PDB file of C-alpha atoms in Angstrom:
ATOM      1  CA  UNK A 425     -20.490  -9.433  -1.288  1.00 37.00           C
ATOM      2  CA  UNK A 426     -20.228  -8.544   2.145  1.00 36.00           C
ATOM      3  CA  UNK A 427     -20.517 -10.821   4.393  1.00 35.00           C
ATOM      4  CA  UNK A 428     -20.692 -11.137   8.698  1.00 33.00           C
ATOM      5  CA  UNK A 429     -18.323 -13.777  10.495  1.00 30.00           C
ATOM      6  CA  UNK A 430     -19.135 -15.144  14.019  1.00 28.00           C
ATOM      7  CA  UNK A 431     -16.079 -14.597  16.146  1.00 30.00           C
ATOM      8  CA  UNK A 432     -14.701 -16.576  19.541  1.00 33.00           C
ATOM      9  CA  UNK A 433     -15.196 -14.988  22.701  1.00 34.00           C
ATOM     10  CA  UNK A 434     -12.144 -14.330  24.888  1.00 37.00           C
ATOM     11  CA  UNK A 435     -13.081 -15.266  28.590  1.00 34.00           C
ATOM     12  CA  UNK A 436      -9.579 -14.266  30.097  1.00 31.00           C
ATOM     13  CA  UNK A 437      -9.190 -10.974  32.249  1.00 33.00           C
ATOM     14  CA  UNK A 438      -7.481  -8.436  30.766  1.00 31.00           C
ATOM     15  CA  UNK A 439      -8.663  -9.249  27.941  1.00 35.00           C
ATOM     16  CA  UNK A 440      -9.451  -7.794  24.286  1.00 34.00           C
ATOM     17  CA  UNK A 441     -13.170  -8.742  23.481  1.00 35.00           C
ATOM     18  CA  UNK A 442     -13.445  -9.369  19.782  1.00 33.00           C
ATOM     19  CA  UNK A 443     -16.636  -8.468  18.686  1.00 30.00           C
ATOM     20  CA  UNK A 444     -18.527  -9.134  15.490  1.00 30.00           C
ATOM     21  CA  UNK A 445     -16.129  -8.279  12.485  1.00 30.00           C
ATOM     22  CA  UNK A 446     -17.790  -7.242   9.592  1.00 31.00           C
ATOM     23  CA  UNK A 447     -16.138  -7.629   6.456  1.00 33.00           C
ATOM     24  CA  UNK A 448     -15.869  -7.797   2.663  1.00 34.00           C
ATOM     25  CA  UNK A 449     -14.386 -10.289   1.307  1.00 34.00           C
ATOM     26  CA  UNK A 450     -10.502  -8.361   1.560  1.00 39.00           C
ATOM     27  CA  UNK A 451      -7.070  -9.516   2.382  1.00 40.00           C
ATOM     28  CA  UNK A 452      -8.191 -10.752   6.201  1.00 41.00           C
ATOM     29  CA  UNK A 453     -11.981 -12.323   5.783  1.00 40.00           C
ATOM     30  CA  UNK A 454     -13.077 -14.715   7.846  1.00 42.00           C
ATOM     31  CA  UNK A 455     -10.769 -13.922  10.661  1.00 46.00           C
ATOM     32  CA  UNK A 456     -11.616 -11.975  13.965  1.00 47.00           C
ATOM     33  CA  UNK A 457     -10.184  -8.788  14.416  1.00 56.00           C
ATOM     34  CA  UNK A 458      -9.597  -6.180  17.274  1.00 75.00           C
ATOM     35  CA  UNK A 459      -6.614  -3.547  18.057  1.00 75.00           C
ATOM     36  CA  UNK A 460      -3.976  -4.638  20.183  1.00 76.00           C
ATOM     37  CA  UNK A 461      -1.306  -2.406  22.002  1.00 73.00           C
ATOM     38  CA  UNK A 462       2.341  -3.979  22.444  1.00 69.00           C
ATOM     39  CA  UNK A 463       2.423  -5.243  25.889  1.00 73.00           C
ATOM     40  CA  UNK A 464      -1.077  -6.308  26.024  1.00 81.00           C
ATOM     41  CA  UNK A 465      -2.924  -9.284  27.342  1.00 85.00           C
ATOM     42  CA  UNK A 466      -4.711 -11.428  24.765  1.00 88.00           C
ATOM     43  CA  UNK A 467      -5.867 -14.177  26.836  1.00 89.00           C
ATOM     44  CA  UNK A 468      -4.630 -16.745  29.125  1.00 90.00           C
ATOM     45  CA  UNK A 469      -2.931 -19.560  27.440  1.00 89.00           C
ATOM     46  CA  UNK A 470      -5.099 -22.701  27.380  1.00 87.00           C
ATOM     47  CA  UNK A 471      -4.549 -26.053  25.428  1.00 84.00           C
ATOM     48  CA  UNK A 472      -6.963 -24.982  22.303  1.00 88.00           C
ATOM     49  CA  UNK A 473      -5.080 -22.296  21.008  1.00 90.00           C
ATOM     50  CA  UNK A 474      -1.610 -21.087  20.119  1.00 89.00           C
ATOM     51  CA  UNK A 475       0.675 -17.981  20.058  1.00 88.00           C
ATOM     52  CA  UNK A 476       1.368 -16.425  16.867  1.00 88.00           C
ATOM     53  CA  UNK A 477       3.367 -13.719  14.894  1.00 85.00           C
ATOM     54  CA  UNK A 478       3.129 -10.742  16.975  1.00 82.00           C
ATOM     55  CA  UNK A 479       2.234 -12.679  20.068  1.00 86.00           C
ATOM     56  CA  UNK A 480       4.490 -13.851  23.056  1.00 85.00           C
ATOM     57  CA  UNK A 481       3.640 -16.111  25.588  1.00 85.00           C
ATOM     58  CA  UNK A 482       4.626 -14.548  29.547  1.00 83.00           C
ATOM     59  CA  UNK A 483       3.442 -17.062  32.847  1.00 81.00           C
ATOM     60  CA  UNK A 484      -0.098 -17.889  32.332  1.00 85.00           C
ATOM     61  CA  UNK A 485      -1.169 -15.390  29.591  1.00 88.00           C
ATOM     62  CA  UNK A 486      -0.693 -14.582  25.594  1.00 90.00           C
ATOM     63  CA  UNK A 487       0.542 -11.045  24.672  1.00 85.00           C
ATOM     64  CA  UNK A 488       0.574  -8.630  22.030  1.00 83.00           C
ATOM     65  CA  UNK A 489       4.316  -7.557  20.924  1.00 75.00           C
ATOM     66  CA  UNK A 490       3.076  -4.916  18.163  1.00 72.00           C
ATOM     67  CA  UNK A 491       0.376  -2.567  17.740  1.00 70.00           C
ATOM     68  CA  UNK A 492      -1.888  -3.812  15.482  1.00 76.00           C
ATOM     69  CA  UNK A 493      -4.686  -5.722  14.543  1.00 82.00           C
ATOM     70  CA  UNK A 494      -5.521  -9.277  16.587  1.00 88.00           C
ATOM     71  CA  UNK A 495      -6.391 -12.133  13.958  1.00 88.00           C
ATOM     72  CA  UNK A 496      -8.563 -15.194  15.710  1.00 89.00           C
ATOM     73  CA  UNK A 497      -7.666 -18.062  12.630  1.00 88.00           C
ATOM     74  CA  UNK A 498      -8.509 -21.695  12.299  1.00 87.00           C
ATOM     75  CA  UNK A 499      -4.121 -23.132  12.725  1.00 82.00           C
ATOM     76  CA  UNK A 500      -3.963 -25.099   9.244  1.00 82.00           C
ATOM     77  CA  UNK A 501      -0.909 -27.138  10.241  1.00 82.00           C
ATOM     78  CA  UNK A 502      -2.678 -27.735  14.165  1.00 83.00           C
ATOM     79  CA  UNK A 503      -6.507 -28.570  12.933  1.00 83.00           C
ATOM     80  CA  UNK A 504      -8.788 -27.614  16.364  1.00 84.00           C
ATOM     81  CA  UNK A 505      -6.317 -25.315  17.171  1.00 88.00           C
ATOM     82  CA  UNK A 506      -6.739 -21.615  17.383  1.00 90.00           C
ATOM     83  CA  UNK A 507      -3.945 -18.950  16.393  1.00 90.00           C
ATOM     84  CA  UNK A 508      -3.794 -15.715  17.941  1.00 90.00           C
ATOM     85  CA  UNK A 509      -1.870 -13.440  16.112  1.00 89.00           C
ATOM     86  CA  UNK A 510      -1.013  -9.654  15.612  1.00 84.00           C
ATOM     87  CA  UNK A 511      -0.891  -7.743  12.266  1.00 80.00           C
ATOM     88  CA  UNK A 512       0.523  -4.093  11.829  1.00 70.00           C
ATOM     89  CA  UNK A 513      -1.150  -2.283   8.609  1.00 58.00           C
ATOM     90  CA  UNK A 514       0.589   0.443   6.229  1.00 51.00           C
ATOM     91  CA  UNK A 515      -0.957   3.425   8.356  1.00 49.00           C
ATOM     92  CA  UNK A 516       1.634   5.770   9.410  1.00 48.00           C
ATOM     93  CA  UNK A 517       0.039   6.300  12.883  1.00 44.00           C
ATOM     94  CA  UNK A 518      -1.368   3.149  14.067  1.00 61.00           C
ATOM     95  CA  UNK A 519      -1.899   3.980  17.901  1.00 76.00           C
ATOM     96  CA  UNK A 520      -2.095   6.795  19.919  1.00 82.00           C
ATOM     97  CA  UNK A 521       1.003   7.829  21.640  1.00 80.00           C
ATOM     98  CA  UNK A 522       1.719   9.110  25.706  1.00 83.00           C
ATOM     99  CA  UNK A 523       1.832  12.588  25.148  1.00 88.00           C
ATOM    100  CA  UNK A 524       0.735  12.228  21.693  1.00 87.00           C
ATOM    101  CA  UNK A 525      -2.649  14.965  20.303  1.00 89.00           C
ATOM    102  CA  UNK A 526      -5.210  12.952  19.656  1.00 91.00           C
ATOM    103  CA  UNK A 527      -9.075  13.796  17.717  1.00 92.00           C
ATOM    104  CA  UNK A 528     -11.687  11.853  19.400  1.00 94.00           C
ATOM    105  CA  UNK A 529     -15.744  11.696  19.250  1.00 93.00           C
ATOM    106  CA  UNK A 530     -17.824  11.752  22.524  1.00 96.00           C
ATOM    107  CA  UNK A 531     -19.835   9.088  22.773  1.00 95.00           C
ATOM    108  CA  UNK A 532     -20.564   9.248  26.603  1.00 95.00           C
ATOM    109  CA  UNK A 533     -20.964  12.092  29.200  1.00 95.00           C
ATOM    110  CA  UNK A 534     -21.490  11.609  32.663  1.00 95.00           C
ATOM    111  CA  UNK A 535     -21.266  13.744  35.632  1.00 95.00           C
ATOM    112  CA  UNK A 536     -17.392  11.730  36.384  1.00 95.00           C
ATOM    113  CA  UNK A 537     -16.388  11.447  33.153  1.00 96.00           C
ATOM    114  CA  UNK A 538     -16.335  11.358  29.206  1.00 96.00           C
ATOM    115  CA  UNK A 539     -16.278   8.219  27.205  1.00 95.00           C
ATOM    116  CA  UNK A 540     -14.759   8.991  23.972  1.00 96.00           C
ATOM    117  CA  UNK A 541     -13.524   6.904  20.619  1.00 93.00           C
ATOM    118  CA  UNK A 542     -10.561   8.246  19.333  1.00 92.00           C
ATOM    119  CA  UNK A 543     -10.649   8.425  15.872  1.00 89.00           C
ATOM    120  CA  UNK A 544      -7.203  10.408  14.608  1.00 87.00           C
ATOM    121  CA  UNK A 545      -3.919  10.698  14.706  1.00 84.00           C
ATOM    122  CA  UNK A 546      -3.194  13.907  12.306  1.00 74.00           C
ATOM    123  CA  UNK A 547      -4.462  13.061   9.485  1.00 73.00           C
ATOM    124  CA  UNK A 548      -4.951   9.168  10.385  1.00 78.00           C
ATOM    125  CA  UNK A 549      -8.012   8.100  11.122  1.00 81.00           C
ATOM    126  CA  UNK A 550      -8.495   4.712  12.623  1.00 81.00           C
ATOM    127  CA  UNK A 551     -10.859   1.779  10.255  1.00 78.00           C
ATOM    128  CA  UNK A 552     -11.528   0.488  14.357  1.00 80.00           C
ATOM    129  CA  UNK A 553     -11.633   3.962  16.814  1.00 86.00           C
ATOM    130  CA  UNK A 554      -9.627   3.165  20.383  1.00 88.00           C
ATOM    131  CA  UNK A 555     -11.116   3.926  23.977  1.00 91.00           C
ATOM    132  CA  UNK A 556     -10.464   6.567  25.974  1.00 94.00           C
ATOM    133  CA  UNK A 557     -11.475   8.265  28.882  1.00 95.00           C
ATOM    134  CA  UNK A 558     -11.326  12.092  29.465  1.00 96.00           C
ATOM    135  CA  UNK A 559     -11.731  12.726  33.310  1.00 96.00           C
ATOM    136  CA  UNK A 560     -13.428  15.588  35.136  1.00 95.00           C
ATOM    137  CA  UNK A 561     -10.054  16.239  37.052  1.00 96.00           C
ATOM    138  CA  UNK A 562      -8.512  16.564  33.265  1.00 96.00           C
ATOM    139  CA  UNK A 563     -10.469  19.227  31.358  1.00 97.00           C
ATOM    140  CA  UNK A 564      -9.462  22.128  32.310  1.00 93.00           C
ATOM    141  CA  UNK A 565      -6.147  23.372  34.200  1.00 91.00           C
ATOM    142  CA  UNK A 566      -7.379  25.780  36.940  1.00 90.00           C
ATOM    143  CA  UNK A 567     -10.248  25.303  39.222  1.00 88.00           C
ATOM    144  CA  UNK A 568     -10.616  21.598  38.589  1.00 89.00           C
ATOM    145  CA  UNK A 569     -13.774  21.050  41.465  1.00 89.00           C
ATOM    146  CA  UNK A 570     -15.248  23.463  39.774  1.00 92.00           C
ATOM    147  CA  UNK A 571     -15.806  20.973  36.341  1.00 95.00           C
ATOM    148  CA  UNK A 572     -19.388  20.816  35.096  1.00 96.00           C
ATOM    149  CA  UNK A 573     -19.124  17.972  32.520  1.00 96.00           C
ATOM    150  CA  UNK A 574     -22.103  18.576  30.915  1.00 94.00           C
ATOM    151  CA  UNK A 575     -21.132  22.610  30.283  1.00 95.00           C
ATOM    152  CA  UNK A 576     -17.527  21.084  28.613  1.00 96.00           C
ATOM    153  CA  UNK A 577     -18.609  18.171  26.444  1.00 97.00           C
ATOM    154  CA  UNK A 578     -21.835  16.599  24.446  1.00 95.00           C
ATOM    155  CA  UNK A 579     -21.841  13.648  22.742  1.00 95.00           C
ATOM    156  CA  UNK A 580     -21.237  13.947  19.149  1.00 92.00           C
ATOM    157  CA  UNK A 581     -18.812  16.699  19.660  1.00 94.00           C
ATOM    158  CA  UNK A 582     -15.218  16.479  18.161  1.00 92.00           C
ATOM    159  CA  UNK A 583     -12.366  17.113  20.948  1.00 95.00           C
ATOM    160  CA  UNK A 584      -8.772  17.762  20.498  1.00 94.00           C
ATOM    161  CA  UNK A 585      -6.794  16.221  23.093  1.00 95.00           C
ATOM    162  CA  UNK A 586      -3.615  14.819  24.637  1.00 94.00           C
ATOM    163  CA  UNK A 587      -2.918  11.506  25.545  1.00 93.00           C
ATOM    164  CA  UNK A 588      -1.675  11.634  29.664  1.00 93.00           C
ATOM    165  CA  UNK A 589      -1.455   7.480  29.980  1.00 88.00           C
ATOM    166  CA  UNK A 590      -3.050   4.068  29.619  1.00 78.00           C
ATOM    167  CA  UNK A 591      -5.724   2.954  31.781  1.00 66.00           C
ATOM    168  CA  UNK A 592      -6.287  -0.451  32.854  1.00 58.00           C
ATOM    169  CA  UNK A 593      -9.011  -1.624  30.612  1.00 56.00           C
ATOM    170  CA  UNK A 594      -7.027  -1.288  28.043  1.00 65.00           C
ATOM    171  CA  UNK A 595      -8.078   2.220  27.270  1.00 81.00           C
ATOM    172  CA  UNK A 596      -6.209   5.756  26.381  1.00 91.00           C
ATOM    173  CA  UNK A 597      -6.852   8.324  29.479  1.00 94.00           C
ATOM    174  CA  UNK A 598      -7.003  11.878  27.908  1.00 96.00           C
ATOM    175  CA  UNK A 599      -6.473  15.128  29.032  1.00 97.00           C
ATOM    176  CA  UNK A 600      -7.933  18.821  27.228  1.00 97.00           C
ATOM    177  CA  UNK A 601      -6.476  20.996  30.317  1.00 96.00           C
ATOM    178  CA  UNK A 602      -4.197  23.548  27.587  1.00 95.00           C
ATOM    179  CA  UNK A 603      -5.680  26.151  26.598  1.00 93.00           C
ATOM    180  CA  UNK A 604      -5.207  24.286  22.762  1.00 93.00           C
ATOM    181  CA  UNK A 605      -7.450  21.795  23.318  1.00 95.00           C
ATOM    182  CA  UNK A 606     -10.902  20.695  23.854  1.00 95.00           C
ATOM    183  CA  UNK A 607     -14.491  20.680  21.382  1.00 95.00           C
ATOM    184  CA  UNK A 608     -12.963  21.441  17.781  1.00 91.00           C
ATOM    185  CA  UNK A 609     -16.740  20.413  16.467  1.00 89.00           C
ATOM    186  CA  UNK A 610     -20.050  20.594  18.022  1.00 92.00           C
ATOM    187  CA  UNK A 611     -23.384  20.441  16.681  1.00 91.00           C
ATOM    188  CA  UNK A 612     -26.433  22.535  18.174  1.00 91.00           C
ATOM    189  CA  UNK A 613     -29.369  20.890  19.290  1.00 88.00           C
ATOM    190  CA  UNK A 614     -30.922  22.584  16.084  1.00 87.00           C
ATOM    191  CA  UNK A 615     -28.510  20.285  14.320  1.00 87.00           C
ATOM    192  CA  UNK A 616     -25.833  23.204  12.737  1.00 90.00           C
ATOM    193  CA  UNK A 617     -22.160  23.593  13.490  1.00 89.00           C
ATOM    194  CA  UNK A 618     -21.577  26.029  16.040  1.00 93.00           C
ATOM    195  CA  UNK A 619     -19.163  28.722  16.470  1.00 93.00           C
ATOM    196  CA  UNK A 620     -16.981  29.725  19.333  1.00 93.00           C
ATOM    197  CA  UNK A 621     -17.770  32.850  20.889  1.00 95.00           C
ATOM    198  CA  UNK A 622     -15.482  32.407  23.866  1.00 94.00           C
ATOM    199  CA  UNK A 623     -13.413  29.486  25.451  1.00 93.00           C
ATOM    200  CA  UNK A 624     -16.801  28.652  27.593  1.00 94.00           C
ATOM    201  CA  UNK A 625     -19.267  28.528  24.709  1.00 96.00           C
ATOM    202  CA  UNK A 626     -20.016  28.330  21.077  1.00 96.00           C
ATOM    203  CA  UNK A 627     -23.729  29.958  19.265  1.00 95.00           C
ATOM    204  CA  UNK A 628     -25.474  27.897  17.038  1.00 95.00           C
ATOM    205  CA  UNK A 629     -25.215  30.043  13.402  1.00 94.00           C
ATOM    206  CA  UNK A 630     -29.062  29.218  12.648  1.00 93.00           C
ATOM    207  CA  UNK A 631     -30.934  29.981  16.029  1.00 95.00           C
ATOM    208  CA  UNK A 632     -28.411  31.910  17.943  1.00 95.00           C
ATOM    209  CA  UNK A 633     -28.762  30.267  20.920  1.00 95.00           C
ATOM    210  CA  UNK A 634     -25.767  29.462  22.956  1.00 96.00           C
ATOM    211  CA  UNK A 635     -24.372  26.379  24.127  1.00 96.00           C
ATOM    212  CA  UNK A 636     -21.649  26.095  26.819  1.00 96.00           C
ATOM    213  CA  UNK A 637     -18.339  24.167  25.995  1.00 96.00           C
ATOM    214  CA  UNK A 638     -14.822  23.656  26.769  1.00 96.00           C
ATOM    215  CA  UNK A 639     -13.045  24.945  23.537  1.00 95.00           C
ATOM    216  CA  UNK A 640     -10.698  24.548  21.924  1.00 94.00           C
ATOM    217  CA  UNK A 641      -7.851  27.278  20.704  1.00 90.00           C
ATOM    218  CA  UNK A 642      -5.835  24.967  18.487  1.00 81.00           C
ATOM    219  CA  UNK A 643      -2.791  26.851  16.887  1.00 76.00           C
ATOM    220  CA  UNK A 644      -2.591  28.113  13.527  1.00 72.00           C
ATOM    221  CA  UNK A 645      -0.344  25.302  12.692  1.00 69.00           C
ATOM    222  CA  UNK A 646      -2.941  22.653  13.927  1.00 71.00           C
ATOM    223  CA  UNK A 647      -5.606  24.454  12.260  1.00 71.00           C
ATOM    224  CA  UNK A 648      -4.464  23.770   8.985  1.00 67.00           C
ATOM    225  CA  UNK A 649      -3.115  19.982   9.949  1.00 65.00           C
ATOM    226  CA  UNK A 650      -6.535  19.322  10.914  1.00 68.00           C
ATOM    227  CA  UNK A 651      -8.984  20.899   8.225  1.00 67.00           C
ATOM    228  CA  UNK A 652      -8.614  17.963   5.844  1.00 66.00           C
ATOM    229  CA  UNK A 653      -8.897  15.463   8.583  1.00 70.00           C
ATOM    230  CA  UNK A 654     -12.187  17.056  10.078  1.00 67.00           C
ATOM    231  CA  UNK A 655     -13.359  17.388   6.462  1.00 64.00           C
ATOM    232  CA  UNK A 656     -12.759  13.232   6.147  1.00 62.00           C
ATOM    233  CA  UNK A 657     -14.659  13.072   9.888  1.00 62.00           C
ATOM    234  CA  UNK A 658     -17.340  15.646   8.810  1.00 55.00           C
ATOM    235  CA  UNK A 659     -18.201  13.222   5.295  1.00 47.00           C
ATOM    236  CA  UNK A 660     -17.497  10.041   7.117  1.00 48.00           C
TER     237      UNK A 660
END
């Protein structure tokens, strides 16, 4: 039976904020959990809890040495304690890589900038999505002041892009200026799948109307990495 565990709060800057884990009664119940990048900062070290596999201490701070999944845990052998630790899983792509393609979901868009949770890697997709960040100065190659966020990207759409660093709050800063990537998946505001008509814009199948977008070309060898992972996306 599924049940929902109240989780510690870390207070530190730079750090990750667990929230509410919701879980069913599998291999790591009861414990918080967030992602974790290696190099990291957990928290600041303090007298109440402890560094643990996958952890390092560094000055004043506790940090991640794998990607993986943070574990908040009650110490056994230290009662009062707490033991931060970091767990890798069996997924074959755990975290986005610099310069890695990456399939993400828009879940902000503002005049500045897209907030985005990236939820792929190839066929990988992530149990918890990452952060990232697309930037008006990174859609599009040519004519960057020229951006109109709102024309590029909805939320809800589906975008192929690359991963151009890390920012500083820990998440991915993307890029879609190649002609490859960009909206993969966009929904009309009658609610169907639209098709692209031109790199600029995509018609909705059931109304005809036409919305403006920055789309993707993917290659032919893309297309058919990514039709079982947008099927999985699509159902999920």
């Amino acid at each position: 039976m599924a049940t929902s565990t109240s989780t510690l709060k870390l207070t530190a800057n730079d750090q990750v904020e667990v929230n509410n884990y919701h879980h069913d009664g599998n291999e790591d119940g009861g414990c918080s959990m967030s992602i974790a990048i290696p190099g990291q900062k957990l928290m600041d070290i303090n007298s109440d809890v402890i560094s643990g596999h996958g952890t390092y201490e560094h000055k004043d701070g506790i940090y991640s040495s794998l990607a993986g999944y943070v574990k908040l845990e009650e110490n056994k052998e230290q009662p009062g304690k707490t033991m931060v630790s970091v767990q890798t899983t069996r997924h074959k792509h755990l975290v986005p890589v610099l310069g890695g393609l990456v399939t993400s979901r828009v879940t902000q868009a503002t005049p500045r900038f897209c907030k985005v949770d990236i939820i792929a890697v190839e066929k990988s997709i992530f149990e918890i999505p990452f952060r990232g960040l697309l930037r008006k100065e990174d859609v599009r190659a040519t004519e960057k002041d020229k951006v109109e966020i709102h024309k590029c990207f909805r939320p809800g759409d589906i975008v192929l892009c690359r991963v151009i660093s890390v920012g500083d709050s820990q998440s991915y800063i993307l890029s879609t200026a190649e002609n490859e990537l960009g909206v993969i998946v966009a929904y009309s505001e009658a609610g169907a799948a639209m098709l692209p008509i031109s790199w600029r814009e995509m018609q909705c199948p059931r109304t005809s109307a036409v919305e403006f977008r920055k789309v993707a070309k993917p290659t032919a060898d893309y297309i058919d990495q990514i039709k079982e992972l947008l099927h999985k996306i699509v159902i999920k």
